[in-house]
Coordinates of C-alpha atoms in Angstrom, one line a residue:
X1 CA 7.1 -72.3 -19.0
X2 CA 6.0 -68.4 -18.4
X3 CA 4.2 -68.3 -15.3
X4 CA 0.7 -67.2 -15.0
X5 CA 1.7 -64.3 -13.0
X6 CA 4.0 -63.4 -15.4
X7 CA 2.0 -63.1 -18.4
X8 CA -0.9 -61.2 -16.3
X9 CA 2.1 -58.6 -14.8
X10 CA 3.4 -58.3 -18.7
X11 CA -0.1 -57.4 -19.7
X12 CA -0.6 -54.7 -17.1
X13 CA 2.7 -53.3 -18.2
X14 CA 1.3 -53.0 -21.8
X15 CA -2.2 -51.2 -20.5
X16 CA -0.5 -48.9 -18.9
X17 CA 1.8 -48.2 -21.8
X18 CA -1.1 -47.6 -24.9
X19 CA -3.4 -45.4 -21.5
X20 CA 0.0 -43.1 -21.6
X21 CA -0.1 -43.6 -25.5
X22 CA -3.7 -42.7 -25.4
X23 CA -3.4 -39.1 -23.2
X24 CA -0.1 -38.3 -25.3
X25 CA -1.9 -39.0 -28.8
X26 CA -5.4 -37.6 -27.5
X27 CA -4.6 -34.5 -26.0
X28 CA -2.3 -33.7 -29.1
X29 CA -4.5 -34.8 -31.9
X30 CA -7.4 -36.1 -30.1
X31 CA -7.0 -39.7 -31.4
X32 CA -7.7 -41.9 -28.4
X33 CA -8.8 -44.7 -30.2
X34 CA -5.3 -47.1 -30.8
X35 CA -6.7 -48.2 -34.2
X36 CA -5.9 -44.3 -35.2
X37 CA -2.7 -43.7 -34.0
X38 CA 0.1 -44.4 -36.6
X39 CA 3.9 -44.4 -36.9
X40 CA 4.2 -43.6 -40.9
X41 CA 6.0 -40.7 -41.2
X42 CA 4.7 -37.3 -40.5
X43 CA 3.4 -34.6 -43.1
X44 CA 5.3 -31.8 -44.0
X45 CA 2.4 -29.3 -42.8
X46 CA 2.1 -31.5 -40.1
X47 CA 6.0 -30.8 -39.0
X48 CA 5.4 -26.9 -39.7
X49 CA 2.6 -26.9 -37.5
X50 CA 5.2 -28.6 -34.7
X51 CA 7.5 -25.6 -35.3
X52 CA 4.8 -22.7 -35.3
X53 CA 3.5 -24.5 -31.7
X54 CA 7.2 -23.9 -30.5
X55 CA 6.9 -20.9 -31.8
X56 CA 3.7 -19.7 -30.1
X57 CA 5.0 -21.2 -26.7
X58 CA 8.3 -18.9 -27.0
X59 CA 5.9 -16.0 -27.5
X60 CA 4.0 -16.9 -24.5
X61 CA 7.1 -16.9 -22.7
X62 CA 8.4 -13.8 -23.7
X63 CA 5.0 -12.1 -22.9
X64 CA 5.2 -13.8 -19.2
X65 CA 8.6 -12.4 -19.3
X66 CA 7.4 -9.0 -20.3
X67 CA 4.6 -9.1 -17.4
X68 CA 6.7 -10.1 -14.8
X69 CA 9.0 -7.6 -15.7
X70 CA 6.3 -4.6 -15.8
X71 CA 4.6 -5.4 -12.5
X72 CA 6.7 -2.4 -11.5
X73 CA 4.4 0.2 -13.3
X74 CA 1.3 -2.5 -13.1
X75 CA -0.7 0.3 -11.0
X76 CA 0.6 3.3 -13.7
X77 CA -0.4 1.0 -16.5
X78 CA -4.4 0.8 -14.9
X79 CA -4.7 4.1 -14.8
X80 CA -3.5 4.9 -18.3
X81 CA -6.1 2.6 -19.6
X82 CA -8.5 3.7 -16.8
X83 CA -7.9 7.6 -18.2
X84 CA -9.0 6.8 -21.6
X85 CA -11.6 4.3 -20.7
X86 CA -12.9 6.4 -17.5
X87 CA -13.7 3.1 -16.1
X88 CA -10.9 1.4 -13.5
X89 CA -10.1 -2.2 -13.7
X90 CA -7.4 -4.4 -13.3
X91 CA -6.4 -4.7 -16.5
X92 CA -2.7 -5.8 -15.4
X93 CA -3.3 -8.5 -13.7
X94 CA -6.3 -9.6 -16.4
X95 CA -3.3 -9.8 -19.0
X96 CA -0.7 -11.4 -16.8
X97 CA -2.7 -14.2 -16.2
X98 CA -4.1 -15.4 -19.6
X99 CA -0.6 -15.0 -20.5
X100 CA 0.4 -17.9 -17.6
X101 CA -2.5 -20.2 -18.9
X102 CA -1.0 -19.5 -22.7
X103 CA 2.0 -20.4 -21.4
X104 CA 0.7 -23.8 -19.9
X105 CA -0.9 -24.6 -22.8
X106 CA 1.4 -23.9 -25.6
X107 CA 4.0 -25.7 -23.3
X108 CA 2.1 -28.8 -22.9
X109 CA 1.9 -28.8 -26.8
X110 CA 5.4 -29.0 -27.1
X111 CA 6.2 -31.4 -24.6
X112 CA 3.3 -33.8 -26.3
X113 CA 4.7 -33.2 -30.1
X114 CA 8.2 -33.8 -28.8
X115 CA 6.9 -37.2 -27.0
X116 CA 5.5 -38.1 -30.8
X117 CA 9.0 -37.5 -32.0
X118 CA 10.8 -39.7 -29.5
X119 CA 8.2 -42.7 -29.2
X120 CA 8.1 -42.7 -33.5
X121 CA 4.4 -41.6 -33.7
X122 CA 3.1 -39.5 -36.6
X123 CA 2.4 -36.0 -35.9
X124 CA -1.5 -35.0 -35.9
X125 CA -2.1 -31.7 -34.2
X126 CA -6.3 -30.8 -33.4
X127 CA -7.6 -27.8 -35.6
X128 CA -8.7 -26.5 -32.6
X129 CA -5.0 -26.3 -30.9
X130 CA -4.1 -25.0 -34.6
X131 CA -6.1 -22.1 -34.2
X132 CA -5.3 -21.6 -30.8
X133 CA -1.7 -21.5 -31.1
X134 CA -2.2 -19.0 -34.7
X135 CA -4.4 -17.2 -32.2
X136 CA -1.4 -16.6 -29.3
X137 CA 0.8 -15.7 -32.2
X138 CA -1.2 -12.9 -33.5
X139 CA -2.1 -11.7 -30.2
X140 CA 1.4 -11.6 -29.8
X141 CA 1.8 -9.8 -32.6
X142 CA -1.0 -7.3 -32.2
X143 CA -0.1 -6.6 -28.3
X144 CA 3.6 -5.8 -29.6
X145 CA 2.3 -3.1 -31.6
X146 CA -0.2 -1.5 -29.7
X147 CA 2.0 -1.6 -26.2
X148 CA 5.4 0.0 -28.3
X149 CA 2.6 2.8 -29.2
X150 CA 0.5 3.5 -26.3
X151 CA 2.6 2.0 -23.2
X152 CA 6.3 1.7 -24.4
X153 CA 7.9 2.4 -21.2
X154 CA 6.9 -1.4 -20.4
X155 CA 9.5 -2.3 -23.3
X156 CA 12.0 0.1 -21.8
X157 CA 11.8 -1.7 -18.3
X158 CA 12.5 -4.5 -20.1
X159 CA 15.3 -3.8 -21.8
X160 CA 16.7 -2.3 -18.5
X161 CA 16.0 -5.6 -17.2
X162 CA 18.5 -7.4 -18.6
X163 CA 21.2 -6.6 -16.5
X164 CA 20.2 -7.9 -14.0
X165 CA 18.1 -11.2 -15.5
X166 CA 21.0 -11.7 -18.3
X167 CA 22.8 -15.0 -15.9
X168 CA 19.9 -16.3 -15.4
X169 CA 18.0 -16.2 -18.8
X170 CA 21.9 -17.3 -20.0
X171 CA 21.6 -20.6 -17.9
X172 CA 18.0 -20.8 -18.8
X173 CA 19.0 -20.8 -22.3
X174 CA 22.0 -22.9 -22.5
X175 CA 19.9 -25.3 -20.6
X176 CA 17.7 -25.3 -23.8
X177 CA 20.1 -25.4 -25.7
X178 CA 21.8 -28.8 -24.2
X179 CA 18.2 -30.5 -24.4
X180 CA 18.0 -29.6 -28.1
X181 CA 21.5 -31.4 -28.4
X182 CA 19.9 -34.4 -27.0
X183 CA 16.9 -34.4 -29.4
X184 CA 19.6 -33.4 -32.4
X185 CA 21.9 -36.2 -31.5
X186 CA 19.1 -38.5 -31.9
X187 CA 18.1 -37.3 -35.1
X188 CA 21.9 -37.1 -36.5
X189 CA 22.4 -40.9 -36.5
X190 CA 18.3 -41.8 -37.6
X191 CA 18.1 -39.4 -40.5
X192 CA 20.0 -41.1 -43.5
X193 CA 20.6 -38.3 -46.0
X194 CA 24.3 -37.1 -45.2
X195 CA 23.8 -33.8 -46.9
X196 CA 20.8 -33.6 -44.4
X197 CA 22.0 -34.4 -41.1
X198 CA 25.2 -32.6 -41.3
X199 CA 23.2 -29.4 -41.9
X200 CA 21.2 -30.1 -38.9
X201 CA 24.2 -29.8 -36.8
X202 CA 26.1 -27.0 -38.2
X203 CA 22.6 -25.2 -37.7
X204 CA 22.4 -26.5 -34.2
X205 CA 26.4 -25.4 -33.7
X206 CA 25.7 -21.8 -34.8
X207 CA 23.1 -21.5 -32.6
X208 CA 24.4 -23.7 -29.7
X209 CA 27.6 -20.9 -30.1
X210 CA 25.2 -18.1 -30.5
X211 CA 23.8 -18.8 -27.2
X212 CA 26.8 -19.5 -25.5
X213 CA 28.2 -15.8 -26.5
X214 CA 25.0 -13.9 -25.5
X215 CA 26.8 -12.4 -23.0
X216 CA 29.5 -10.3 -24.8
X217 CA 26.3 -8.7 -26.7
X218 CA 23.9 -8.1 -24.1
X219 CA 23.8 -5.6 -20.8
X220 CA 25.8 -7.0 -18.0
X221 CA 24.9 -7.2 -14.8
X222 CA 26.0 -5.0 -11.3
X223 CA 29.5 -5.9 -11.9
X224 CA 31.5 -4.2 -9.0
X225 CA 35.3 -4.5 -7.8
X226 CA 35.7 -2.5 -4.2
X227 CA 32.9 -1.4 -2.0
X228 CA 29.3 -1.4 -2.8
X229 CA 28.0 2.7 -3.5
X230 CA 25.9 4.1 -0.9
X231 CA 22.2 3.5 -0.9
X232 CA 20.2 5.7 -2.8
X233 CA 17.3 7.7 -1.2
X234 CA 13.6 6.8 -1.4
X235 CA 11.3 9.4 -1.8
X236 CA 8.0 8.4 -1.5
X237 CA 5.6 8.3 -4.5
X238 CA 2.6 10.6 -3.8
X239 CA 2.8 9.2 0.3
X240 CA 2.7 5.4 0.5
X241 CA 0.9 4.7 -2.7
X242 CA 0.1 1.2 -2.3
X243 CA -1.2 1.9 0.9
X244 CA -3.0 4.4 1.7
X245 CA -5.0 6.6 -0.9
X246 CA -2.5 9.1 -2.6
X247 CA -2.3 12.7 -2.2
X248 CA -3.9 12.9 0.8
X249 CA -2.4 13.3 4.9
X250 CA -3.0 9.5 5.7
X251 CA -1.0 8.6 2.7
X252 CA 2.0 10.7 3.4
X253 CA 2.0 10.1 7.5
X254 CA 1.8 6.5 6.3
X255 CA 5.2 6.6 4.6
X256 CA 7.0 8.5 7.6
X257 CA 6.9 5.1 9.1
X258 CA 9.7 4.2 6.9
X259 CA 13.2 5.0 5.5
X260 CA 12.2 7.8 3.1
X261 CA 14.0 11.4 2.9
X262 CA 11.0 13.2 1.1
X263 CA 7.7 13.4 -0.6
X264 CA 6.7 13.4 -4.4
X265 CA 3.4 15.0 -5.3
X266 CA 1.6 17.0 -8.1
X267 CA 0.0 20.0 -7.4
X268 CA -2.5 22.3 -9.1
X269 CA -4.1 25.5 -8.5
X270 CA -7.9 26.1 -8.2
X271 CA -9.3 28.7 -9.2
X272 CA -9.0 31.4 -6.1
X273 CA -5.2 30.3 -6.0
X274 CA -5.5 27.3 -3.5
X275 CA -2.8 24.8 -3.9
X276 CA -3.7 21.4 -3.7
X277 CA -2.5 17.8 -4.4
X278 CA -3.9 16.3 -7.4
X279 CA -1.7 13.8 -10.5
X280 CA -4.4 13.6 -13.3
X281 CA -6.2 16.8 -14.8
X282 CA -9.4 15.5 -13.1
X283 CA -10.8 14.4 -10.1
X284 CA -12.8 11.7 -11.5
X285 CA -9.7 9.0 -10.6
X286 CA -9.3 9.2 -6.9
X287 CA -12.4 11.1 -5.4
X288 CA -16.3 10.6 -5.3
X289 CA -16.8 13.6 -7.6
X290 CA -19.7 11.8 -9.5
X291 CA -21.5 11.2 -6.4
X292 CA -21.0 15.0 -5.5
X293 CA -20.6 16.6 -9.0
X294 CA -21.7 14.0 -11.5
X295 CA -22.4 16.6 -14.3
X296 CA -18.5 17.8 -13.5
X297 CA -16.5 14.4 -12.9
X298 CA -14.7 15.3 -16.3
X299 CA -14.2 18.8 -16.1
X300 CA -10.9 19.7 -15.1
X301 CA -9.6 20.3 -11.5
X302 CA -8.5 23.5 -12.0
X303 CA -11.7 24.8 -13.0
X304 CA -13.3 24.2 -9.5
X305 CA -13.1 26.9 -6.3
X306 CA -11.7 25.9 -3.8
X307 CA -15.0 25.6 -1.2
X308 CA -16.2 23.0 -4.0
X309 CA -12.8 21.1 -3.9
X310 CA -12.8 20.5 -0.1
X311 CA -16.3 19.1 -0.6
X312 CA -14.9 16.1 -2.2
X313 CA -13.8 12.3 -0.5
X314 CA -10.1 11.4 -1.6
X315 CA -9.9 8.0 0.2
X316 CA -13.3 5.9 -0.5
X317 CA -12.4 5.0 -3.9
X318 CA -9.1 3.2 -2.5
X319 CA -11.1 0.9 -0.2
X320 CA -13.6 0.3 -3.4
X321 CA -11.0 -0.4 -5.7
X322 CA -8.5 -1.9 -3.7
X323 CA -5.9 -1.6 -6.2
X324 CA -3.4 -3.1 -4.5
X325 CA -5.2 -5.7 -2.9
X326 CA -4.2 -4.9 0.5
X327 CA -7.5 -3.7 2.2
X328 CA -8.3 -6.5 3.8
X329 CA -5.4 -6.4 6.2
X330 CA -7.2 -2.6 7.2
X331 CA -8.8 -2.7 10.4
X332 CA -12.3 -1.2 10.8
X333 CA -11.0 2.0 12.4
X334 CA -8.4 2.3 9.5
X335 CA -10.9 1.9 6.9
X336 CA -12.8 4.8 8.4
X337 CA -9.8 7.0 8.4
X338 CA -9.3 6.2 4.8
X339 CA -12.9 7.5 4.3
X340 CA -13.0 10.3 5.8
X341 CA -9.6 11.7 3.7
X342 CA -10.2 15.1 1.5
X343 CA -8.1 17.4 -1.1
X344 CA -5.0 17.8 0.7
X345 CA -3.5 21.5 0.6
X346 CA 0.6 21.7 -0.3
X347 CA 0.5 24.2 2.9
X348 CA 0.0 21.5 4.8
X349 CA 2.1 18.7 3.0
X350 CA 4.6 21.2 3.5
X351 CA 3.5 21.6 7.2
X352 CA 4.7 17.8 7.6
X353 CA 7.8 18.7 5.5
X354 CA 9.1 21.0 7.7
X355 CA 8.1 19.2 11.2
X356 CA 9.9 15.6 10.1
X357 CA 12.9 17.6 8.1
X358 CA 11.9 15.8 5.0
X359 CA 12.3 17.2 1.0
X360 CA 9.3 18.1 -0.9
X361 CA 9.4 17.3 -4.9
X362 CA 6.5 18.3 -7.0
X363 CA 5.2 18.7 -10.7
X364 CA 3.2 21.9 -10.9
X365 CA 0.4 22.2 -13.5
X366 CA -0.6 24.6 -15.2
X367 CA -4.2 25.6 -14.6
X368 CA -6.9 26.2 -17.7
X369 CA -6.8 29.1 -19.9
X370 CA -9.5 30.8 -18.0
X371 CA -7.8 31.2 -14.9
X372 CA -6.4 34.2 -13.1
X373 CA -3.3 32.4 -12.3
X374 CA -2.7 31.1 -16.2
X375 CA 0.0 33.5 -16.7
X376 CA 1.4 34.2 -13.1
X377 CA 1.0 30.4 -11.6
X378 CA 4.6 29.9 -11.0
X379 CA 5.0 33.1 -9.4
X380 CA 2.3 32.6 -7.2
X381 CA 3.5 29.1 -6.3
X382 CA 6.8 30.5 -5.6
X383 CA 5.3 33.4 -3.0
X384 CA 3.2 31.1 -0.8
X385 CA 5.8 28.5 -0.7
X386 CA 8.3 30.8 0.5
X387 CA 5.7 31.6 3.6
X388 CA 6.5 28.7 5.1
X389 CA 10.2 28.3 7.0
X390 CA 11.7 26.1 4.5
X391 CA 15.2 25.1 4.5
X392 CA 17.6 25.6 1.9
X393 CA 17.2 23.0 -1.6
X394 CA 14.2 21.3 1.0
X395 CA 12.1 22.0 -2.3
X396 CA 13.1 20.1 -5.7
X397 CA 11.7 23.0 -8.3
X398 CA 11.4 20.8 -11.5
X399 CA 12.4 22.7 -14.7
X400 CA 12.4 21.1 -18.2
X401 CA 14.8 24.6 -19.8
X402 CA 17.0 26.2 -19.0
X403 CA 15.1 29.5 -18.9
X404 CA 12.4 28.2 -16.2
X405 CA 16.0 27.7 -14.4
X406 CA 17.0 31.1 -14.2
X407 CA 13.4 32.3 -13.4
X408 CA 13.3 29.8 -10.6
X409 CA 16.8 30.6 -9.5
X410 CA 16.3 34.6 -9.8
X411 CA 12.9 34.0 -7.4
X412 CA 14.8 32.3 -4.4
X413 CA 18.5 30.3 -3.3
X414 CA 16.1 28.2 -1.2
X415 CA 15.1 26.0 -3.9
X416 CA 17.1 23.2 -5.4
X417 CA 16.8 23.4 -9.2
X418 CA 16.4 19.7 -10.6
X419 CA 16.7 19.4 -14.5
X420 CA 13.6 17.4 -15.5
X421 CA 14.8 14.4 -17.5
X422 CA 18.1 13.5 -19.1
X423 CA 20.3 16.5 -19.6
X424 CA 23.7 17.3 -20.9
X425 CA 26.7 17.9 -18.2
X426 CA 27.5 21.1 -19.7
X427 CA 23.9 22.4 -19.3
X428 CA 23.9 21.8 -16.0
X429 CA 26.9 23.3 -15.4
X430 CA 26.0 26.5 -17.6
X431 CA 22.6 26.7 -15.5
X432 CA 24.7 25.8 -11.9
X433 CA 21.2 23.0 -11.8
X434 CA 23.3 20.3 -9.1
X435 CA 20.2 17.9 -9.1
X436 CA 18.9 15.6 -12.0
X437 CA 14.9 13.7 -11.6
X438 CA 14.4 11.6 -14.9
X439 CA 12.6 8.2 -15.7
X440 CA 14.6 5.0 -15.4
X441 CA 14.5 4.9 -19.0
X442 CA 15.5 8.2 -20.1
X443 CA 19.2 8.0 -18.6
X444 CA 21.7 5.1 -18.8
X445 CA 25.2 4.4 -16.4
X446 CA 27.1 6.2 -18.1
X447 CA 24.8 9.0 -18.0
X448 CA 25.1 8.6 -13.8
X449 CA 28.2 8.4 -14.1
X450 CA 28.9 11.6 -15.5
X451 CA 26.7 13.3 -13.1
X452 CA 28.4 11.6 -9.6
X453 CA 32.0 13.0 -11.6
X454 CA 30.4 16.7 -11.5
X455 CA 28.8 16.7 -7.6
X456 CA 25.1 16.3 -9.7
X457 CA 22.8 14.5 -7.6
X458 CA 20.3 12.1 -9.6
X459 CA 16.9 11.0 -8.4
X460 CA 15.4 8.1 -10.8
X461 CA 11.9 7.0 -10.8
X462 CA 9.3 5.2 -10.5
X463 CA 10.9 2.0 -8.8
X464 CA 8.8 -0.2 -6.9
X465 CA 10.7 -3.5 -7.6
X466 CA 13.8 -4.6 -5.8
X467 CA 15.5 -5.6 -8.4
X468 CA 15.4 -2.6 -10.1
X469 CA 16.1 -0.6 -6.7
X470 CA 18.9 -3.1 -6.4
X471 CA 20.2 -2.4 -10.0
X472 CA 19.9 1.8 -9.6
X473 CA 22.0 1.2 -6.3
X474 CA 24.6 -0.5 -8.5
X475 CA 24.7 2.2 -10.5
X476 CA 25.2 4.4 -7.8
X477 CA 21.9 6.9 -8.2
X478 CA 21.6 9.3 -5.6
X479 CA 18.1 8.6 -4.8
X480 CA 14.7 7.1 -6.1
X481 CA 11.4 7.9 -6.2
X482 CA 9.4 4.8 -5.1
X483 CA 5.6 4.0 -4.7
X484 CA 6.6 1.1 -2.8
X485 CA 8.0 2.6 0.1
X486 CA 7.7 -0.5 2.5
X487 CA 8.8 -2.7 0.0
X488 CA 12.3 -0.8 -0.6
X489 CA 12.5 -0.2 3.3
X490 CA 13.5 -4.2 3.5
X491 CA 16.1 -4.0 1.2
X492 CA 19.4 -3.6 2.7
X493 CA 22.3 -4.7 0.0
X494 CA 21.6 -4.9 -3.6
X495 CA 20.5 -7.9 -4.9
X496 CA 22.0 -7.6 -8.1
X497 CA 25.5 -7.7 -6.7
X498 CA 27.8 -10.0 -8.4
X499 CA 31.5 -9.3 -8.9
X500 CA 33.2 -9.3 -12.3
X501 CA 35.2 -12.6 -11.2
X502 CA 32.5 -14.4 -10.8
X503 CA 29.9 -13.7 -13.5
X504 CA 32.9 -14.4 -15.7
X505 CA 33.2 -18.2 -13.9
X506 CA 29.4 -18.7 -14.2
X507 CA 29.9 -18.0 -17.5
X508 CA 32.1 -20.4 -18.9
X509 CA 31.4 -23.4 -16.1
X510 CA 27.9 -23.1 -17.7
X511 CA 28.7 -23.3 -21.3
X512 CA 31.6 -26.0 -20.8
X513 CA 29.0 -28.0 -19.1
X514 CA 26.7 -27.5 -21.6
X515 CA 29.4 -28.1 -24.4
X516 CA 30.3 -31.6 -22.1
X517 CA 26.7 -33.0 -22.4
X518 CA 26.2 -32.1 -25.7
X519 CA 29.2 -34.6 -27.0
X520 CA 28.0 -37.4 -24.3
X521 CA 25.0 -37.2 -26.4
X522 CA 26.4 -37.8 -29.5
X523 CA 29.1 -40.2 -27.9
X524 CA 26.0 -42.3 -25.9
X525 CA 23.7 -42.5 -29.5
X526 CA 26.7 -43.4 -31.9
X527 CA 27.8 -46.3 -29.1
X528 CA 23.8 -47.1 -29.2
X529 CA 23.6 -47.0 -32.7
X530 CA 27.0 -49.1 -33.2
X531 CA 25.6 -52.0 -30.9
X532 CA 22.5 -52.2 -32.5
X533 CA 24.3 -52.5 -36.0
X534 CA 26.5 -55.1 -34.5
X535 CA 24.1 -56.9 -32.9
X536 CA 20.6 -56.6 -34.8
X537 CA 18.9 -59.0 -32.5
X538 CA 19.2 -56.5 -29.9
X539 CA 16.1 -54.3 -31.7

């Protein structure tokens, strides 16, 4: 005779069963009650559905990818919006997060329609979670083709990325890949059609193989025998960037406190022929121009006299912002430095240049049509740089032709040439330009390589990341130019380092293990399936 206890304990067990029942089947398809849950089979729109809910998770997942990856150009991608928009915000970090909760959300899906597959309940997703997950598709869809026209850099990085991701989105995938063997398996020896179930596998198989060669067809990562190259330089983006307002004399005194060999800036030329520090075409950005000259915030800066540009604050809208979200590690007496920063001069960039022994690298604009200085602003740039007692190749002149070269090389030997961008070997040669500054995306290895052969230095930029630092180092660049000073300071091998040997044993240990599981599966459900036809009792 059962035992009281028993029968009580047994009907616990079964509560707790249909509550886990319940929270699969109502969170999925909102049936809560037990009276609607059923185990006929599932509809055919109902099993599409399943798929396009995988499918919208895997976009979510790609987009998270994406973000993550981008973070290195989050502050570039703020202000591009914030230029057309004229109205900062943190647009980044808006995007990066829904993405996270789509992500979630989508994932949850998955994991409840998969739990209907194994416990044999029929398939009932909400409409609401139907348009949801059609919503993340076409968001998907519609942020693909508005990023790869306005912001397609971000693709680029990502691309880039891969060479140094590519192990561990390979383990991530084969790890996929062996839990879709398991749910295969399953269905290999319950689906009755032969012509049916055999197709299931040979798709799984090509795509189980597919996986498992990935690497043969994708980047690989800093594969090295010997040595690792020497670390590349860091020139600092505009002064410390993410901390201190840029352009200005805190920024740049800020970054001396760390491992850098120069400065990056942007200059412009008022209109009496002052030089000053400035990246966009206005100041409405990075100073308090519509509290001084509201009916001017959009004009641009080279329009202004010099006795109006001095006017202007250059560090208030940092501490309003606080684009980086470090201000409130400032202390009181910092904050009030920051505040009272202004238009910095190049004189006296160059001033700081010259007392720590550091390199100056700039892009010169060219001022409005109006000016005296439309036609004669590189000259001019060129004659009050050369009052100061600069070194030889201390200054990086950018030039984007080879005739700016020569006009730049005629004018003084004190300046290094640097070829804007990517450039041919021969060019340089021809031109005698021994220094290359170009966007990560716009050269490649091989490109590098070619350079180092010749005695051309290359400087790559922007790289705040250290994996990306890590993967330039690799790749043995010369130098970097890096709004992230501090960040790179800390990094002192390349964390991308693996040697050929063992990528290649990561490789295949993963995949064989993956290949080893996948038959256990198949092995464990044909033994299951063989007892249970043997012994029918056992159901």
């Amino acid at each position: 005779m059962v035992s009281q206890s028993h029968i009580r304990l047994e009907r616990e067990q079964n509560y707790h069963n249909q509550v886990c029942l319940s929270c699969i089947a109502g969170l999925y398809g909102c049936r809560w009650k037990r009276y609607r849950r059923s185990k006929e089979p599932s509809s055919i729109a109902e099993k599409v559905f399943a798929g396009i809910t995988t499918l919208s998770f895997l976009c979510a997942t790609a987009w998270l990818y994406f973000w993550i990856i981008a973070e290195n150009d989050a502050y570039d991608f703020n202000r591009f919006i914030a230029v057309k928009t004229h109205s900062y915000f943190n647009w980044f970090t808006l995007f990066y997060a829904l993405t996270v909760l789509c992500v979630i959300y989508t994932g949850l899906l998955v994991v409840f329609a998969v739990s209907h597959m194994l416990i044999g309940l029929q398939l009932h997703l909400h409409w609401f979670h139907k348009v949801l997950v059609v919503t993340v598709i076409l968001g998907s869809i519609v942020s693909s083709v508005l990023l790869s026209k306005y912001w397609p850099m971000g693709f680029a990085l990502v691309w880039i990325s891969f060479k140094v991701t590519g192990p561990i989105l390979h383990i991530l995938s084969v790890v996929l890949v062996t839990f879709l063997g398991w749910i295969v398996s399953i269905g290999f020896f319950r689906i009755n059609l032969t012509a049916v179930k055999y197709s299931l596998v040979v798709c799984f198989s090509i795509l189980a193989v597919s996986i498992y060669l990935i690497p043969l067809f994708t980047f690989p990562p800093c594969l090295m025998s010997g040595s690792v190259p020497t670390r590349p330089k860091v020139m600092a983006h505009r002064g410390a960037l993410q901390l201190a307002p840029e352009n200005t004399q805190v920024s740049f005194e800020t970054a001396l406190k760390y491992d850098i060999s120069g400065f990056e800036t942007d200059v412009s030329i008022s209109l009496d022929g002052e030089l000053f520090l400035l990246h966009d075409e206005t100041f409405e950005m990075t100073t308090n121009i519509t509290e001084v000259f509201p009916e001017r915030a959009r004009e641009p800066a080279s329009n202004f006299m010099w006795d109006d540009i001095k006017q202007l604050g250059a560090g208030s809208w940092f501490l309003e912002r606080d684009p980086f979200k470090n201000v409130r590690h400032l202390s009181e007496s910092e904050k009030a430095l920051y505040r009272s920063q202004s238009i910095m001069l190049l004189k006296d960039l160059l001033d700081i240049a010259i007392r720590e022994n550091k390199s100056v690298v700039f892009d010169l604009r060219r001022p409005v049509s109006n000016s005296s200085y439309f036609h004669s602003y590189v000259n001019h740039t060129i004659s009050e740089i050369l009052k100061h007692n600069i070194k030889e190749h201390q200054i990086w002149w950018l030039v984007g032709d080879s005739t700016s070269a020569q006009e730049i090389q005629a004018a003084s030997s004190l300046f290094l040439v640097t070829g804007q961008g990517r450039w041919n070997v021969d060019s340089l040669k021809r031109f005698h330009i021994t220094n290359v500054n170009a966007e990560y995306s716009e050269v490649f290895k091989s490109d590098i390589e070619r350079y180092s052969s010749q005695k051309i230095t290359s400087n790559i930029y922007q790289v705040s990341k250290r994996w990306l630092f890590s993967l330039l180092w690799c790749e043995n660049v010369t130098s970097v130019t890096s709004s992230a000073c501090q960040t790179l300071d800390n990094v002192s091998s390349p964390k991308a380092f693996m040697s050929a040997g063992g990528y290649l044993a990561l490789w295949i240990i993963t995949d064989l293990l993956s290949v080893i599981l996948i038959i256990g599966f198949f092995l464990l459900h044909r033994r299951s399936r063989y007892i249970l036809r043997m012994c029918p009792e056992c159901l």
